[in-house]
Short mmCIF file of N, CA, C and O in Angstrom, two decimals:
data_model
loop_
_atom_site.label_atom_id
_atom_site.label_comp_id
_atom_site.label_asym_id
_atom_site.label_seq_id
_atom_site.Cartn_x
_atom_site.Cartn_y
_atom_site.Cartn_z
N MET A 1 3.23 23.18 21.73
CA MET A 1 2.94 22.22 21.04
C MET A 1 1.60 21.48 21.40
O MET A 1 1.30 21.24 22.51
N PRO A 2 0.57 21.36 20.54
CA PRO A 2 -0.82 20.80 20.56
C PRO A 2 -0.64 19.49 21.43
O PRO A 2 0.20 18.71 21.43
N PRO A 3 -1.42 19.21 22.82
CA PRO A 3 -1.17 18.17 23.50
C PRO A 3 -1.61 16.91 22.79
O PRO A 3 -0.80 15.76 23.07
N GLN A 4 -2.31 16.77 21.69
CA GLN A 4 -2.42 15.57 20.79
C GLN A 4 -1.53 15.40 20.21
O GLN A 4 -1.12 14.15 19.95
N VAL A 5 -0.47 16.10 19.63
CA VAL A 5 0.57 15.85 18.97
C VAL A 5 1.75 15.44 20.07
O VAL A 5 2.18 14.41 19.73
N ALA A 6 1.92 16.06 21.31
CA ALA A 6 2.70 15.50 22.19
C ALA A 6 2.47 14.22 22.54
O ALA A 6 3.17 13.22 22.71
N SER A 7 1.01 13.74 22.54
CA SER A 7 0.56 12.53 22.96
C SER A 7 0.81 11.58 22.10
O SER A 7 1.17 10.27 22.21
N ALA A 8 0.44 11.86 20.71
CA ALA A 8 0.73 10.78 19.78
C ALA A 8 2.38 10.47 19.51
O ALA A 8 2.61 9.48 19.34
N LEU A 9 3.28 11.57 19.72
CA LEU A 9 4.50 11.37 19.72
C LEU A 9 5.17 10.42 20.79
O LEU A 9 5.82 9.21 20.57
N ARG A 10 4.57 10.64 22.23
CA ARG A 10 4.80 9.66 22.96
C ARG A 10 4.25 8.28 22.68
O ARG A 10 5.15 7.17 23.01
N ALA A 11 2.98 7.97 22.34
CA ALA A 11 2.82 6.80 21.85
C ALA A 11 3.56 6.04 20.85
O ALA A 11 3.68 5.03 21.04
N ALA A 12 3.95 6.85 19.82
CA ALA A 12 4.89 6.37 18.83
C ALA A 12 6.11 5.89 19.41
O ALA A 12 6.77 4.81 18.81
N LEU A 13 6.67 6.68 20.15
CA LEU A 13 8.00 6.24 20.90
C LEU A 13 7.87 5.02 21.92
O LEU A 13 9.03 4.14 21.77
N VAL A 14 6.93 4.99 22.38
CA VAL A 14 6.46 3.65 23.23
C VAL A 14 6.34 2.59 22.21
O VAL A 14 7.17 1.35 22.55
N GLU A 15 5.80 2.66 21.18
CA GLU A 15 5.60 1.45 20.39
C GLU A 15 6.85 1.10 19.77
O GLU A 15 7.38 -0.12 19.52
N LEU A 16 7.77 2.22 19.26
CA LEU A 16 8.99 1.94 18.86
C LEU A 16 9.81 1.26 19.73
O LEU A 16 10.66 0.23 19.34
N GLU A 17 10.02 1.70 20.93
CA GLU A 17 10.68 0.96 22.14
C GLU A 17 10.33 -0.54 22.13
O GLU A 17 10.99 -1.05 22.48
N ARG A 18 9.13 -0.68 22.11
CA ARG A 18 8.53 -2.08 22.28
C ARG A 18 9.02 -2.94 21.07
O ARG A 18 9.52 -4.10 21.51
N GLU A 19 9.07 -2.48 19.91
CA GLU A 19 9.53 -3.20 18.80
C GLU A 19 10.58 -3.25 18.58
O GLU A 19 11.27 -4.14 18.02
N GLY A 20 11.34 -2.20 18.83
CA GLY A 20 12.69 -1.94 18.51
C GLY A 20 13.02 -1.49 16.90
O GLY A 20 12.06 -1.72 16.10
N VAL A 21 14.03 -0.81 16.66
CA VAL A 21 14.46 -0.26 15.27
C VAL A 21 14.45 -1.31 14.40
O VAL A 21 14.00 -1.29 13.27
N ALA A 22 15.26 -2.25 14.81
CA ALA A 22 15.51 -3.63 13.99
C ALA A 22 14.11 -4.30 13.67
O ALA A 22 14.04 -4.57 12.45
N GLY A 23 13.33 -4.46 14.81
CA GLY A 23 12.12 -5.34 14.19
C GLY A 23 11.24 -4.45 13.52
O GLY A 23 10.67 -5.27 12.84
N ARG A 24 11.17 -3.23 13.63
CA ARG A 24 10.37 -2.39 12.88
C ARG A 24 10.75 -2.41 11.52
O ARG A 24 9.85 -2.67 10.51
N GLN A 25 12.01 -2.47 11.33
CA GLN A 25 12.56 -2.49 9.77
C GLN A 25 12.15 -3.85 9.23
O GLN A 25 11.85 -3.81 8.01
N ALA A 26 12.28 -4.97 9.88
CA ALA A 26 12.33 -6.13 9.47
C ALA A 26 10.66 -6.35 9.24
O ALA A 26 10.51 -6.89 8.22
N ARG A 27 9.81 -5.94 9.86
CA ARG A 27 8.38 -5.94 9.58
C ARG A 27 7.91 -5.18 8.55
O ARG A 27 7.33 -5.66 7.57
N TYR A 28 8.54 -3.86 8.35
CA TYR A 28 8.33 -2.95 7.17
C TYR A 28 8.67 -3.62 5.70
O TYR A 28 8.05 -3.85 4.83
N GLU A 29 9.96 -4.62 5.77
CA GLU A 29 10.47 -5.31 4.60
C GLU A 29 9.66 -6.37 4.56
O GLU A 29 9.54 -6.79 3.42
N ARG A 30 9.34 -7.38 5.31
CA ARG A 30 8.41 -8.36 5.27
C ARG A 30 7.10 -7.75 4.60
O ARG A 30 6.69 -8.53 3.60
N CYS A 31 6.40 -6.87 4.97
CA CYS A 31 5.20 -6.26 4.55
C CYS A 31 5.31 -5.99 3.12
O CYS A 31 4.64 -6.11 2.11
N HIS A 32 6.41 -5.18 2.95
CA HIS A 32 6.88 -4.63 1.39
C HIS A 32 6.88 -5.93 0.64
O HIS A 32 6.39 -5.71 -0.45
N GLY A 33 7.65 -6.88 1.11
CA GLY A 33 7.95 -7.98 0.01
C GLY A 33 6.61 -8.67 -0.32
O GLY A 33 6.29 -9.07 -1.27
N ARG A 34 5.82 -8.91 0.80
CA ARG A 34 4.59 -9.62 0.71
C ARG A 34 3.60 -8.76 -0.18
O ARG A 34 2.81 -9.38 -1.23
N LEU A 35 3.53 -7.30 0.10
CA LEU A 35 2.63 -6.57 -0.79
C LEU A 35 3.27 -6.75 -2.40
O LEU A 35 2.34 -6.87 -3.32
N LEU A 36 4.43 -6.57 -2.72
CA LEU A 36 4.97 -6.59 -3.89
C LEU A 36 4.53 -7.89 -4.59
O LEU A 36 4.15 -7.91 -5.80
N ALA A 37 4.86 -9.04 -4.16
CA ALA A 37 4.65 -10.29 -4.68
C ALA A 37 3.04 -10.44 -4.87
O ALA A 37 2.76 -10.88 -5.99
N GLY A 38 2.13 -10.08 -3.83
CA GLY A 38 0.93 -10.00 -4.10
C GLY A 38 0.36 -9.05 -5.51
O GLY A 38 -0.33 -9.57 -6.23
N LEU A 39 0.86 -8.08 -5.52
CA LEU A 39 0.35 -7.28 -6.69
C LEU A 39 1.09 -7.57 -7.76
O LEU A 39 0.26 -7.59 -8.79
N ARG A 40 2.32 -8.34 -7.91
CA ARG A 40 2.81 -8.79 -9.15
C ARG A 40 1.68 -10.13 -9.54
O ARG A 40 1.46 -10.22 -10.67
N ARG A 41 1.48 -10.95 -8.57
CA ARG A 41 0.14 -12.33 -8.99
C ARG A 41 -0.79 -11.54 -9.36
O ARG A 41 -1.52 -12.32 -10.27
N LEU A 42 -1.48 -10.14 -9.18
CA LEU A 42 -2.70 -9.73 -9.76
C LEU A 42 -2.11 -8.71 -10.91
O LEU A 42 -3.18 -7.99 -11.39
N SER A 43 -0.81 -9.04 -11.58
CA SER A 43 -0.48 -8.43 -12.86
C SER A 43 -0.37 -6.67 -12.66
O SER A 43 -0.37 -6.08 -13.56
N PHE A 44 -0.22 -6.43 -11.31
CA PHE A 44 0.63 -5.07 -11.35
C PHE A 44 1.99 -4.84 -11.28
O PHE A 44 2.63 -5.87 -10.54
N GLU A 45 2.53 -3.86 -11.66
CA GLU A 45 4.05 -3.93 -11.61
C GLU A 45 4.37 -2.43 -10.95
O GLU A 45 3.64 -1.34 -10.96
N PRO A 46 5.35 -2.46 -10.21
CA PRO A 46 5.93 -1.46 -9.53
C PRO A 46 6.31 -0.31 -10.40
O PRO A 46 6.80 -0.57 -11.89
N LEU A 47 6.35 1.17 -10.17
CA LEU A 47 6.71 2.15 -11.06
C LEU A 47 8.19 2.07 -11.25
O LEU A 47 8.99 2.17 -12.30
N LEU A 48 9.01 1.84 -10.27
CA LEU A 48 10.43 1.97 -10.18
C LEU A 48 11.07 0.63 -10.10
O LEU A 48 10.53 -0.34 -9.46
N PRO A 49 12.35 0.17 -10.48
CA PRO A 49 12.86 -0.98 -10.68
C PRO A 49 13.54 -1.37 -9.21
O PRO A 49 13.50 -0.17 -8.44
N GLU A 50 13.34 -2.28 -8.72
CA GLU A 50 14.06 -3.03 -7.50
C GLU A 50 15.02 -2.03 -6.73
O GLU A 50 14.88 -1.84 -5.49
N ALA A 51 15.88 -1.99 -7.46
CA ALA A 51 17.21 -1.20 -6.97
C ALA A 51 16.77 0.16 -6.30
O ALA A 51 17.49 0.82 -5.47
N ARG A 52 15.64 0.65 -6.98
CA ARG A 52 15.32 2.17 -6.63
C ARG A 52 14.24 2.20 -5.71
O ARG A 52 13.65 3.53 -5.35
N GLN A 53 13.66 1.32 -5.14
CA GLN A 53 12.37 1.44 -4.44
C GLN A 53 12.87 1.37 -2.92
O GLN A 53 13.62 0.80 -2.42
N SER A 54 11.96 1.90 -2.16
CA SER A 54 11.98 2.35 -0.81
C SER A 54 11.24 0.89 -0.46
O SER A 54 10.72 0.07 -1.16
N ARG A 55 11.56 0.55 0.97
CA ARG A 55 10.80 -0.66 1.47
C ARG A 55 9.52 -0.20 2.43
O ARG A 55 9.05 -0.93 3.04
N ILE A 56 9.15 1.09 2.40
CA ILE A 56 7.98 1.43 2.98
C ILE A 56 7.04 2.25 2.05
O ILE A 56 5.71 2.04 2.56
N LEU A 57 7.33 2.58 1.25
CA LEU A 57 6.44 3.19 0.21
C LEU A 57 6.43 2.74 -1.22
O LEU A 57 7.68 2.06 -1.65
N LEU A 58 5.44 2.42 -2.12
CA LEU A 58 5.56 1.78 -3.34
C LEU A 58 4.78 2.33 -4.07
O LEU A 58 3.40 2.60 -4.11
N ALA A 59 5.13 2.93 -5.40
CA ALA A 59 4.45 3.34 -6.33
C ALA A 59 4.11 2.34 -7.57
O ALA A 59 5.04 1.62 -8.00
N VAL A 60 2.82 2.11 -7.59
CA VAL A 60 2.27 0.99 -8.55
C VAL A 60 2.01 1.58 -9.79
O VAL A 60 1.27 2.43 -10.07
N ARG A 61 2.49 1.13 -11.04
CA ARG A 61 1.98 1.48 -12.38
C ARG A 61 0.75 1.19 -12.55
O ARG A 61 0.23 0.10 -12.34
N ALA A 62 -0.13 2.23 -13.06
CA ALA A 62 -1.58 2.20 -13.31
C ALA A 62 -1.60 1.07 -14.57
O ALA A 62 -1.10 1.43 -15.51
N PRO A 63 -2.61 0.11 -14.43
CA PRO A 63 -2.58 -0.58 -15.94
C PRO A 63 -3.14 0.37 -16.73
O PRO A 63 -4.35 0.94 -16.67
N ALA A 64 -2.69 0.40 -18.17
CA ALA A 64 -3.16 0.85 -19.19
C ALA A 64 -4.23 -0.14 -19.80
O ALA A 64 -4.00 -0.53 -20.96
N ALA A 65 -5.48 -0.31 -19.21
CA ALA A 65 -6.37 -1.31 -19.52
C ALA A 65 -7.68 -0.69 -19.41
O ALA A 65 -7.83 0.03 -18.34
N PRO A 66 -8.76 -0.87 -20.16
CA PRO A 66 -10.11 -0.22 -20.13
C PRO A 66 -10.81 -0.54 -18.82
O PRO A 66 -11.63 0.21 -18.12
N TRP A 67 -10.48 -1.63 -18.21
CA TRP A 67 -11.03 -2.16 -16.84
C TRP A 67 -10.64 -1.35 -15.65
O TRP A 67 -11.09 -0.99 -14.59
N PHE A 68 -9.30 -0.71 -16.05
CA PHE A 68 -8.64 0.08 -14.68
C PHE A 68 -9.34 1.46 -14.65
O PHE A 68 -9.13 2.33 -15.74
N ASP A 69 -9.75 1.84 -13.29
CA ASP A 69 -10.07 3.31 -13.11
C ASP A 69 -9.74 3.58 -11.55
O ASP A 69 -10.39 2.88 -10.55
N PHE A 70 -8.91 4.49 -11.22
CA PHE A 70 -8.45 4.62 -10.02
C PHE A 70 -9.26 4.93 -9.29
O PHE A 70 -9.41 4.57 -8.23
N GLU A 71 -10.22 5.97 -9.43
CA GLU A 71 -11.39 6.64 -8.58
C GLU A 71 -12.30 5.33 -8.20
O GLU A 71 -12.57 5.17 -6.91
N ARG A 72 -12.75 4.30 -9.03
CA ARG A 72 -13.55 3.14 -8.68
C ARG A 72 -12.76 2.57 -7.75
O ARG A 72 -13.22 1.74 -6.78
N LEU A 73 -11.42 2.14 -8.11
CA LEU A 73 -10.68 1.27 -7.12
C LEU A 73 -10.34 2.04 -5.92
O LEU A 73 -10.68 1.35 -4.64
N HIS A 74 -10.15 3.38 -5.68
CA HIS A 74 -9.77 4.10 -4.67
C HIS A 74 -11.23 3.96 -3.64
O HIS A 74 -11.16 3.57 -2.37
N ASP A 75 -12.34 4.16 -4.26
CA ASP A 75 -13.42 4.06 -3.58
C ASP A 75 -13.94 2.74 -2.90
O ASP A 75 -14.59 2.52 -1.78
N ALA A 76 -13.68 1.90 -3.64
CA ALA A 76 -14.16 0.45 -3.55
C ALA A 76 -13.10 -0.03 -2.30
O ALA A 76 -13.65 -0.60 -1.35
N LEU A 77 -11.92 0.30 -2.33
CA LEU A 77 -10.94 -0.10 -1.22
C LEU A 77 -11.18 0.68 0.08
O LEU A 77 -11.03 0.34 1.14
N LEU A 78 -11.50 2.08 -0.17
CA LEU A 78 -12.00 2.77 1.23
C LEU A 78 -13.01 2.00 1.64
O LEU A 78 -13.23 2.29 3.01
N ALA A 79 -13.88 1.97 1.08
CA ALA A 79 -15.26 1.32 1.71
C ALA A 79 -14.93 -0.07 2.45
O ALA A 79 -15.68 -0.47 3.31
N ARG A 80 -13.77 -0.74 2.07
CA ARG A 80 -13.47 -1.92 2.92
C ARG A 80 -12.14 -1.31 3.96
O ARG A 80 -11.53 -2.51 4.55
N GLY A 81 -12.13 -0.28 4.04
CA GLY A 81 -11.23 0.22 5.18
C GLY A 81 -9.52 0.46 4.61
O GLY A 81 -8.93 0.65 5.55
N PHE A 82 -9.25 0.37 3.36
CA PHE A 82 -7.90 0.67 3.08
C PHE A 82 -7.94 1.84 2.16
O PHE A 82 -8.95 2.43 1.44
N THR A 83 -6.91 2.77 2.25
CA THR A 83 -6.77 3.97 1.60
C THR A 83 -5.40 3.82 0.62
O THR A 83 -4.39 3.28 1.21
N ILE A 84 -5.77 4.21 -0.49
CA ILE A 84 -4.68 4.31 -1.59
C ILE A 84 -4.56 5.82 -2.11
O ILE A 84 -5.56 6.44 -1.87
N TYR A 85 -3.39 5.99 -2.62
CA TYR A 85 -3.21 7.45 -2.91
C TYR A 85 -2.74 7.49 -4.41
O TYR A 85 -2.09 6.62 -4.86
N PRO A 86 -3.27 8.68 -4.85
CA PRO A 86 -3.10 8.73 -6.52
C PRO A 86 -1.65 9.07 -6.73
O PRO A 86 -0.90 9.70 -5.83
N GLY A 87 -1.06 8.89 -7.94
CA GLY A 87 0.23 9.26 -8.55
C GLY A 87 0.33 10.73 -8.45
O GLY A 87 -0.67 11.51 -8.37
N LYS A 88 1.56 11.26 -8.37
CA LYS A 88 1.80 12.71 -8.68
C LYS A 88 1.56 13.24 -9.87
O LYS A 88 1.78 12.70 -10.95
N PRO A 89 0.85 14.31 -10.08
CA PRO A 89 0.52 15.08 -11.35
C PRO A 89 1.89 15.27 -12.08
O PRO A 89 2.82 15.42 -11.53
N GLY A 90 1.52 14.80 -13.63
CA GLY A 90 2.52 15.04 -14.38
C GLY A 90 4.03 13.97 -14.51
O GLY A 90 4.93 14.00 -14.92
N HIS A 91 3.54 12.88 -13.59
CA HIS A 91 4.50 11.76 -13.57
C HIS A 91 3.65 10.62 -14.35
O HIS A 91 2.52 10.61 -14.71
N ALA A 92 4.24 9.35 -14.48
CA ALA A 92 3.74 8.41 -15.02
C ALA A 92 2.41 7.79 -14.19
O ALA A 92 2.37 8.15 -13.10
N PRO A 93 1.32 7.30 -14.98
CA PRO A 93 0.19 7.11 -14.11
C PRO A 93 0.36 5.97 -13.41
O PRO A 93 1.02 4.81 -13.59
N CYS A 94 0.10 6.40 -12.00
CA CYS A 94 0.35 5.19 -10.96
C CYS A 94 -0.41 5.81 -9.78
O CYS A 94 -1.19 6.41 -9.59
N PHE A 95 -0.36 4.67 -8.73
CA PHE A 95 -0.95 4.99 -7.58
C PHE A 95 -0.05 4.57 -6.21
O PHE A 95 1.02 3.71 -6.72
N ARG A 96 -0.26 4.99 -5.20
CA ARG A 96 0.92 4.90 -4.08
C ARG A 96 0.42 3.95 -2.97
O ARG A 96 -0.93 4.28 -2.50
N LEU A 97 1.12 3.18 -2.47
CA LEU A 97 0.75 2.29 -1.26
C LEU A 97 1.96 2.43 -0.11
O LEU A 97 2.89 2.75 -0.54
N SER A 98 1.68 2.10 1.06
CA SER A 98 2.59 2.21 2.05
C SER A 98 2.47 1.20 3.00
O SER A 98 1.18 0.58 3.22
N VAL A 99 3.30 0.78 3.58
CA VAL A 99 3.64 -0.21 4.68
C VAL A 99 3.90 0.49 6.14
O VAL A 99 4.08 -0.53 7.16
N LEU A 100 3.88 1.61 6.21
CA LEU A 100 4.17 2.36 7.37
C LEU A 100 3.07 2.04 8.45
O LEU A 100 1.71 2.04 7.91
N GLY A 101 3.51 2.23 9.74
CA GLY A 101 2.21 2.35 10.76
C GLY A 101 2.30 1.10 11.26
O GLY A 101 3.06 0.09 11.38
N ASP A 102 1.17 0.72 11.86
CA ASP A 102 0.85 -0.38 12.59
C ASP A 102 0.18 -1.63 11.59
O ASP A 102 -0.97 -2.11 11.74
N LEU A 103 1.04 -1.80 10.55
CA LEU A 103 0.56 -2.76 9.54
C LEU A 103 1.37 -3.86 9.71
O LEU A 103 2.53 -3.94 9.98
N HIS A 104 0.82 -5.16 9.50
CA HIS A 104 1.32 -6.25 9.71
C HIS A 104 1.08 -7.30 8.38
O HIS A 104 0.09 -6.90 7.73
N GLU A 105 1.38 -8.46 8.30
CA GLU A 105 1.24 -9.51 7.33
C GLU A 105 -0.07 -9.83 7.09
O GLU A 105 -0.54 -9.53 5.83
N PRO A 106 -1.01 -10.10 8.01
CA PRO A 106 -2.34 -10.27 7.84
C PRO A 106 -3.09 -9.05 7.42
O PRO A 106 -4.14 -9.14 6.33
N ASP A 107 -2.77 -7.68 7.44
CA ASP A 107 -3.28 -6.76 7.02
C ASP A 107 -2.94 -6.60 5.37
O ASP A 107 -3.61 -6.22 4.53
N ILE A 108 -1.70 -6.75 5.08
CA ILE A 108 -1.24 -6.86 3.72
C ILE A 108 -2.24 -7.99 2.75
O ILE A 108 -2.57 -7.44 1.68
N ASP A 109 -2.45 -9.19 3.65
CA ASP A 109 -3.01 -10.20 2.77
C ASP A 109 -4.66 -9.57 2.76
O ASP A 109 -5.16 -9.97 1.80
N ALA A 110 -5.22 -9.08 3.73
CA ALA A 110 -6.66 -8.45 3.61
C ALA A 110 -6.68 -7.35 2.47
O ALA A 110 -7.55 -7.64 1.67
N PHE A 111 -5.92 -6.46 2.44
CA PHE A 111 -5.68 -5.73 1.38
C PHE A 111 -5.48 -6.41 -0.07
O PHE A 111 -6.49 -5.84 -1.18
N LEU A 112 -4.66 -7.43 -0.26
CA LEU A 112 -4.59 -7.90 -1.47
C LEU A 112 -5.73 -8.55 -1.75
O LEU A 112 -6.08 -8.65 -3.11
N GLY A 113 -6.49 -9.31 -0.74
CA GLY A 113 -7.63 -9.71 -0.91
C GLY A 113 -8.66 -8.99 -1.78
O GLY A 113 -9.53 -9.36 -2.63
N ALA A 114 -8.99 -7.80 -1.11
CA ALA A 114 -9.79 -6.80 -1.47
C ALA A 114 -9.48 -6.37 -2.85
O ALA A 114 -10.25 -6.10 -3.54
N LEU A 115 -8.07 -5.89 -3.01
CA LEU A 115 -7.63 -5.66 -4.32
C LEU A 115 -8.29 -6.80 -5.32
O LEU A 115 -8.57 -6.61 -6.54
N GLY A 116 -7.64 -8.01 -5.13
CA GLY A 116 -7.96 -9.07 -6.08
C GLY A 116 -9.41 -9.08 -6.38
O GLY A 116 -9.84 -9.19 -7.53
N GLU A 117 -10.42 -8.84 -5.67
CA GLU A 117 -11.88 -9.11 -5.71
C GLU A 117 -12.20 -7.86 -6.52
O GLU A 117 -13.02 -8.13 -7.50
N TRP A 118 -11.54 -6.58 -6.39
CA TRP A 118 -12.07 -5.54 -7.16
C TRP A 118 -11.46 -5.88 -8.72
O TRP A 118 -12.30 -5.63 -9.54
N VAL A 119 -10.40 -6.26 -8.81
CA VAL A 119 -9.66 -6.39 -10.18
C VAL A 119 -10.52 -7.54 -10.91
O VAL A 119 -10.95 -7.40 -12.11
N GLU A 120 -11.06 -8.59 -10.17
CA GLU A 120 -11.79 -9.48 -10.76
C GLU A 120 -13.29 -8.96 -11.40
O GLU A 120 -13.72 -9.23 -12.44
N ARG A 121 -13.91 -8.27 -10.45
CA ARG A 121 -15.23 -7.72 -10.95
C ARG A 121 -14.63 -6.35 -11.93
O ARG A 121 -15.67 -6.22 -12.98
N ALA A 122 -13.78 -5.68 -11.67
CA ALA A 122 -13.35 -4.72 -13.05
C ALA A 122 -13.14 -5.25 -14.10
O ALA A 122 -13.69 -4.85 -15.18
N ARG A 123 -12.66 -6.36 -14.22
CA ARG A 123 -12.25 -6.97 -15.52
C ARG A 123 -13.40 -7.68 -16.06
O ARG A 123 -13.66 -7.75 -17.07
N GLY A 124 -14.40 -8.05 -15.37
CA GLY A 124 -15.68 -8.54 -15.79
C GLY A 124 -16.33 -7.38 -16.40
O GLY A 124 -17.41 -7.84 -17.13
N ARG A 125 -16.27 -6.30 -16.24
CA ARG A 125 -17.23 -5.09 -16.49
C ARG A 125 -16.90 -4.70 -18.05
O ARG A 125 -17.48 -4.04 -18.74
N THR A 126 -15.68 -5.27 -18.43
CA THR A 126 -15.17 -4.78 -19.80
C THR A 126 -15.53 -5.79 -20.66
O THR A 126 -15.48 -6.86 -20.52
#
């Protein structure tokens, strides 16, 4: 095993031990709920119904509107330190978000703020 992989695994296990499985699950659920509520306030909708959603990954339906352009959104968010992922080819137009890792509610708020600013500018372009 490469040393960097062993080191990353050890660090991840130390973090998990510190937070605890229940604590991590609770944080993921809080972040997911906050993300989903914020997306809905910005008129984005999840691709899947609530009963089928993961609490760590979220597929967001791409708006069928002239102002929406995934590449522009991706690049603008990346410039602000956020990464979003395109939907899978052959599926409904969407993009994917995750709350995995060392993300907390202030991180979700910062992402939603950057997304909201982009939406406002993008809608003004059309």
